[in-house]
Coordinates of C-alpha atoms in Angstrom, one line a residue:
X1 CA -75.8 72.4 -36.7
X2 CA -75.6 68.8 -37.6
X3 CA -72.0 69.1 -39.2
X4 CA -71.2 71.1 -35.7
X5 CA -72.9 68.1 -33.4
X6 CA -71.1 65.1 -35.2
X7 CA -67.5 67.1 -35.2
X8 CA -67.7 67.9 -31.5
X9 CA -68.5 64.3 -30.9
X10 CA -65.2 63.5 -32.5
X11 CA -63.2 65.7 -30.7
X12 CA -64.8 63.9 -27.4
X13 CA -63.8 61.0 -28.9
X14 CA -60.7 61.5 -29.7
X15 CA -59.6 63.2 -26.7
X16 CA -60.8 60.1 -25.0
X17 CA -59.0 58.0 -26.5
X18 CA -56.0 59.9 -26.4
X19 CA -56.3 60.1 -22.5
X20 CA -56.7 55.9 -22.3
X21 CA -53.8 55.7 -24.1
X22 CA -51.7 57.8 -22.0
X23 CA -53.2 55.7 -18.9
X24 CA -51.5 52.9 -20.6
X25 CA -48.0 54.0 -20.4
X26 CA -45.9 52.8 -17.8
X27 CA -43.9 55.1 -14.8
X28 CA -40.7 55.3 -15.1
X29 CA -38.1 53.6 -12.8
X30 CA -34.6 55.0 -13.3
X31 CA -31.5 53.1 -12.7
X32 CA -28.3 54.3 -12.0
X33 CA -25.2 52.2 -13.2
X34 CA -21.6 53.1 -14.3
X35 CA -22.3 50.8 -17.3
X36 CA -18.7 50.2 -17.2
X37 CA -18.4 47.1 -14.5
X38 CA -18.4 43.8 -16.2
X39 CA -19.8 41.3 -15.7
X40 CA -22.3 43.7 -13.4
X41 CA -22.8 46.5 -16.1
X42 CA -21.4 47.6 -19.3
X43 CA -22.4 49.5 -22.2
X44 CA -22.4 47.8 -26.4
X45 CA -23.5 49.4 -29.0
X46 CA -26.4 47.2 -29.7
X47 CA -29.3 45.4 -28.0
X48 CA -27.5 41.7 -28.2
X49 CA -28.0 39.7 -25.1
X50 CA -30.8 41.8 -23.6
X51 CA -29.7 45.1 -23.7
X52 CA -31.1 48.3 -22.6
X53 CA -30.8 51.8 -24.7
X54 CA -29.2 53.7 -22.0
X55 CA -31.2 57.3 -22.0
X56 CA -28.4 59.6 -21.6
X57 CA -26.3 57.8 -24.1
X58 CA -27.4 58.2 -27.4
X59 CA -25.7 55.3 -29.3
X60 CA -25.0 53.6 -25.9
X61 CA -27.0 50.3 -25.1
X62 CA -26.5 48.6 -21.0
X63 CA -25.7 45.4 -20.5
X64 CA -24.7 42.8 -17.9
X65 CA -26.2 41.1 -14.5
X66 CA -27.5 44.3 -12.8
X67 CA -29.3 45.3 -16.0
X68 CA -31.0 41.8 -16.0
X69 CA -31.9 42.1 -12.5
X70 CA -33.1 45.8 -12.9
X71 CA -35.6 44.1 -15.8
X72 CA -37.1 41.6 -13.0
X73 CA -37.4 44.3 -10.4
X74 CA -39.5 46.9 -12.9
X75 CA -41.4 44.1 -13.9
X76 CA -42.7 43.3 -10.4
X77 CA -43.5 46.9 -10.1
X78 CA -44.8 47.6 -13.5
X79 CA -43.2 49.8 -14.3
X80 CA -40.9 50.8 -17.5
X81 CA -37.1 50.7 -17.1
X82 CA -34.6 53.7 -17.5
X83 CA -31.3 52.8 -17.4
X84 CA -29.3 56.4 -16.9
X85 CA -25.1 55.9 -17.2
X86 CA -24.2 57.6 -14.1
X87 CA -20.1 58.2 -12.4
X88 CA -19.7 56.1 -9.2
X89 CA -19.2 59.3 -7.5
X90 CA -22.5 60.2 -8.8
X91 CA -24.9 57.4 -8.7
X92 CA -25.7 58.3 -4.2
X93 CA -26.2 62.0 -5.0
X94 CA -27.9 61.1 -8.3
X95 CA -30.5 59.5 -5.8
X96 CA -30.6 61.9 -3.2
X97 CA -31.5 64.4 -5.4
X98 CA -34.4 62.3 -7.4
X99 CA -32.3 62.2 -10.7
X100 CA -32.3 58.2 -10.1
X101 CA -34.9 56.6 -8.6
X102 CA -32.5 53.0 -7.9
X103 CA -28.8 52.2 -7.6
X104 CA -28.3 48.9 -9.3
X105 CA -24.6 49.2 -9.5
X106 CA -22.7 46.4 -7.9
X107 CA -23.0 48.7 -4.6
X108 CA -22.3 47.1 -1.5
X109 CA -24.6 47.9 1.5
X110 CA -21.8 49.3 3.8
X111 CA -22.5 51.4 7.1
X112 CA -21.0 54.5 5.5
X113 CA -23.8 54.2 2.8
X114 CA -26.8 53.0 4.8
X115 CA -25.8 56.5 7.0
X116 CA -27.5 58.1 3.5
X117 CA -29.6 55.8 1.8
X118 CA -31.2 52.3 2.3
X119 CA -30.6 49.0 0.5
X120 CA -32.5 45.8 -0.2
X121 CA -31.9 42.3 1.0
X122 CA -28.8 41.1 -1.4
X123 CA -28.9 40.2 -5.1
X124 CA -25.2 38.7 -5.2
X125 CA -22.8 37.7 -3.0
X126 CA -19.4 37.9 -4.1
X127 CA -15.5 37.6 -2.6
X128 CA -12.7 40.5 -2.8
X129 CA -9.7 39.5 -5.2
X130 CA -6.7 40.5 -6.5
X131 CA -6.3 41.1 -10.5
X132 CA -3.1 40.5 -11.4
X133 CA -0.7 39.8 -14.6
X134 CA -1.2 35.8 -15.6
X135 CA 2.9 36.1 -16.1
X136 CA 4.4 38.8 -13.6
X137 CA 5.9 38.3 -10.1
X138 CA 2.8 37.6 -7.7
X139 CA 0.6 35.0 -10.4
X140 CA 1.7 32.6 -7.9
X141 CA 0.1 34.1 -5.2
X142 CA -1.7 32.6 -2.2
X143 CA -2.3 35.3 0.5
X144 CA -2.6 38.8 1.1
X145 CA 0.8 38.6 2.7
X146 CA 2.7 37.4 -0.8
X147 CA 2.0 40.9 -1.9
X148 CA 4.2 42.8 0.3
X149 CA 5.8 45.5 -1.5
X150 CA 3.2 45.5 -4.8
X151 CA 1.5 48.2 -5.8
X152 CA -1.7 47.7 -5.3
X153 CA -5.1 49.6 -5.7
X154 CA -8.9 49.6 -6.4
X155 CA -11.8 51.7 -7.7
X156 CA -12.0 55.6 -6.0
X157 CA -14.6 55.6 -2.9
X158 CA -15.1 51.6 -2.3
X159 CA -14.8 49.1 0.1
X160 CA -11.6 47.7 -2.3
X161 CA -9.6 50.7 -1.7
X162 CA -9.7 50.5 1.9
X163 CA -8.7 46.5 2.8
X164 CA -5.5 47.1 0.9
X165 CA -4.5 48.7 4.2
X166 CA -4.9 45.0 5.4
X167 CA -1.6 43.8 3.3
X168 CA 1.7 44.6 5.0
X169 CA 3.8 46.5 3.4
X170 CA 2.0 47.0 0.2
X171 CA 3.0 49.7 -1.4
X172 CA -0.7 51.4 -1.9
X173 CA -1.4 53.1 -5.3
X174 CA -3.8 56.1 -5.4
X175 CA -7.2 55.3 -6.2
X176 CA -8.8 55.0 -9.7
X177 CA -11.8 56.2 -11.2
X178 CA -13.3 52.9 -12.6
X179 CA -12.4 49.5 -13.4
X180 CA -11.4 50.2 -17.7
X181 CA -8.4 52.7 -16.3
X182 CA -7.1 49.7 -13.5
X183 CA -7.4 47.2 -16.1
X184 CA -5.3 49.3 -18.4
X185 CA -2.5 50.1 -15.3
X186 CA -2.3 46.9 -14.9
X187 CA -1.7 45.5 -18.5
X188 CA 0.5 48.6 -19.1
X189 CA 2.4 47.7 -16.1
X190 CA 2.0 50.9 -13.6
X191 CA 0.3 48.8 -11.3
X192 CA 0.7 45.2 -10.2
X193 CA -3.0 44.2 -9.1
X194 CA -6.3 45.4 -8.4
X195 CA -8.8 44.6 -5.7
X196 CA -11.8 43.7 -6.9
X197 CA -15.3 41.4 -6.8
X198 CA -14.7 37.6 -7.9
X199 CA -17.3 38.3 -10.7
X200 CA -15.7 41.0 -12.4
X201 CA -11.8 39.6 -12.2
X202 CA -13.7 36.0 -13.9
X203 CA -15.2 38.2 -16.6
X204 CA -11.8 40.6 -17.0
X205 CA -9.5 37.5 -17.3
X206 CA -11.8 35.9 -19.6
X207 CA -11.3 39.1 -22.2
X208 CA -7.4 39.4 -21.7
X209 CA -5.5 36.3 -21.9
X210 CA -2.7 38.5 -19.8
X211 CA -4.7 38.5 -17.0
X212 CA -5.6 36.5 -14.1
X213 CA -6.4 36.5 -10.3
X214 CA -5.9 35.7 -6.9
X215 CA -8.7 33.9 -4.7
X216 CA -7.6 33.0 -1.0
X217 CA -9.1 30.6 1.7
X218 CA -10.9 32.2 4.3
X219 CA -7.7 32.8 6.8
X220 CA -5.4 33.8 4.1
X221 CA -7.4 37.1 2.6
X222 CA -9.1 40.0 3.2
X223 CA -11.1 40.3 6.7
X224 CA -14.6 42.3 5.8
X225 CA -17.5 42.3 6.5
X226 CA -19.8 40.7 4.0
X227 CA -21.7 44.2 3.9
X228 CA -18.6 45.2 1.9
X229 CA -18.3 42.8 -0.7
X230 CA -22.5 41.4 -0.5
X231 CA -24.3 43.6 -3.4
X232 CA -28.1 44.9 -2.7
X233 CA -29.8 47.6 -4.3
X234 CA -29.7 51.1 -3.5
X235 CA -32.6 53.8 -2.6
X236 CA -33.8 56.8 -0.7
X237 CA -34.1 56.4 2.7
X238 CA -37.6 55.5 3.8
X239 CA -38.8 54.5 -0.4
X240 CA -41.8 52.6 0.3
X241 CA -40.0 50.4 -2.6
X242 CA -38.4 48.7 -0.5
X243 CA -40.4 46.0 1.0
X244 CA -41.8 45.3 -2.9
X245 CA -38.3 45.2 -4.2
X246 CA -37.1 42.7 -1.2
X247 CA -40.2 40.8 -2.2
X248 CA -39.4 40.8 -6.0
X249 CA -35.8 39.8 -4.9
X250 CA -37.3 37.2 -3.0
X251 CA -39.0 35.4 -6.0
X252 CA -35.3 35.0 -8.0
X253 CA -33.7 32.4 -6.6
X254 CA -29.8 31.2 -5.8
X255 CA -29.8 29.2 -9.0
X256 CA -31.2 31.3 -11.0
X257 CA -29.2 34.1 -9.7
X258 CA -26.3 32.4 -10.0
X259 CA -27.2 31.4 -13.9
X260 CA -27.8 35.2 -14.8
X261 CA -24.3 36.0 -13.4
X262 CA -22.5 33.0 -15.8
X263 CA -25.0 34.6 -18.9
X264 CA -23.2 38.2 -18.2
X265 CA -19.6 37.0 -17.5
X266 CA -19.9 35.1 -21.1
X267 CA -22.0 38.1 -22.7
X268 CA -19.2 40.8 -21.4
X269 CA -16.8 38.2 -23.1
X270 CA -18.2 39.1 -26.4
X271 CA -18.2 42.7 -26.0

């Protein structure tokens, strides 16, 4: 009977201690990112710089600005960070259907979007480019007008796809499925530019000496609004996330922002 006592007193034990331990372990918050948008997101093969093991890539590791940002916001909400490599086309019904609990994906809060889901306050602000060949015809460019008759496009579903209508008489390319097949159209000569964020074109000209871009003054580029080019972060309409993730937001500021972004256009160099 004695023998009996003591080893049901173990299994209480035990299966307290077991259920402490799971009360330890962190919810988890799952981030959607293409993991293929440097300086933003991108994926390495290793956990150098800060990198996350992406969970639906088993070799894959996430890296860049958004993945550092995504860190700071599951902190603030203690929680444990998922990073889940998801299409562009697939990161807004990822989260409407619960697969993903935040977009963190260089997404741009524009009216077509907040129609779906909501957005926090901004975590970058950035300008619309134009990638281009460091040696071909339109280096020397200085306004949207010089590109008049190049063929130009952007990334499939995005604000970059759409100002191209703003050049006259571009000759507008079809669309393209991420940022690794323009890069190569461009270099392989199918294409002579891109539209895309200022981050990305400093971080894709860093990587190939071929390449560089084209900033313009205020009243020689693209007219948007800054919805469209702004990036914030992404989630289900009415997540009562959002006031603690606007807060968390709150707490990095402009300089600090702004020193992540460098880290990640020099860390995407190295990858």
């Amino acid at each position: 009977m004695k023998k009996v006592f003591v080893l049901l007193v173990s299994v209480v034990l035990l299966a307290a201690l077991l259920t402490g331990c799971a009360g330890l372990s962190k919810e988890k918050l799952k981030v959607g990112m293409e993991c293929d948008y440097a300086p933003f997101n991108w994926t390495q093969t290793d956990t150098k710089n800060g990198a996350i093991a992406i969970s639906n890539d088993s070799t894959g590791f996430a890296g860049g600005y958004d993945v550092q940002i995504a860190k700071k916001i599951a902190d603030a909400l203690g929680m444990e960070l998922e990073i889940v490599k998801t299409d562009w086309d697939g990161l807004i019904p990822g989260l409407t259907s619960d697969k993903l609990d935040l977009i963190i994906a260089g997404m741009s809060p524009t009216d077509e979007r907040k129609e779906v889901i909501d957005f926090s306050d901004y975590y970058y602000e950035s300008d619309l480019v134009i990638v281009v060949k460091s040696d071909g015809p339109y280096a020397g460019a200085t306004s949207i007008a010089d590109f008049s008759g190049a063929k130009i496009t952007a990334q499939l579903n995005t604000t970059h796809y759409d100002v191209i209508d703003q050049i006259a008489g571009v000759d507008k390319q079809e669309a393209l499925p991420d940022f690794s097949s323009m890069t190569n159209s461009l270099k392989s000569g199918f294409i002579d530019g891109y539209v895309s964020e200022s981050p990305h074109a400093v971080a894709v000209s860093g990587v190939h000496a071929d390449l560089t871009y084209i900033a313009f003054d205020k009243d020689k580029g693209f007219n948007y609004d800054v919805n469209e080019s702004n990036i914030s972060i992404g989630m289900k309409k009415g997540s009562d996330l959002k006031n603690k993730i606007n807060d968390a937001l709150a707490k990095i500021s402009k300089e600090e922002r702004e020193q992540l972004m460098i880290k990640a256009m020099e860390d995407s160099a190295e990858d």
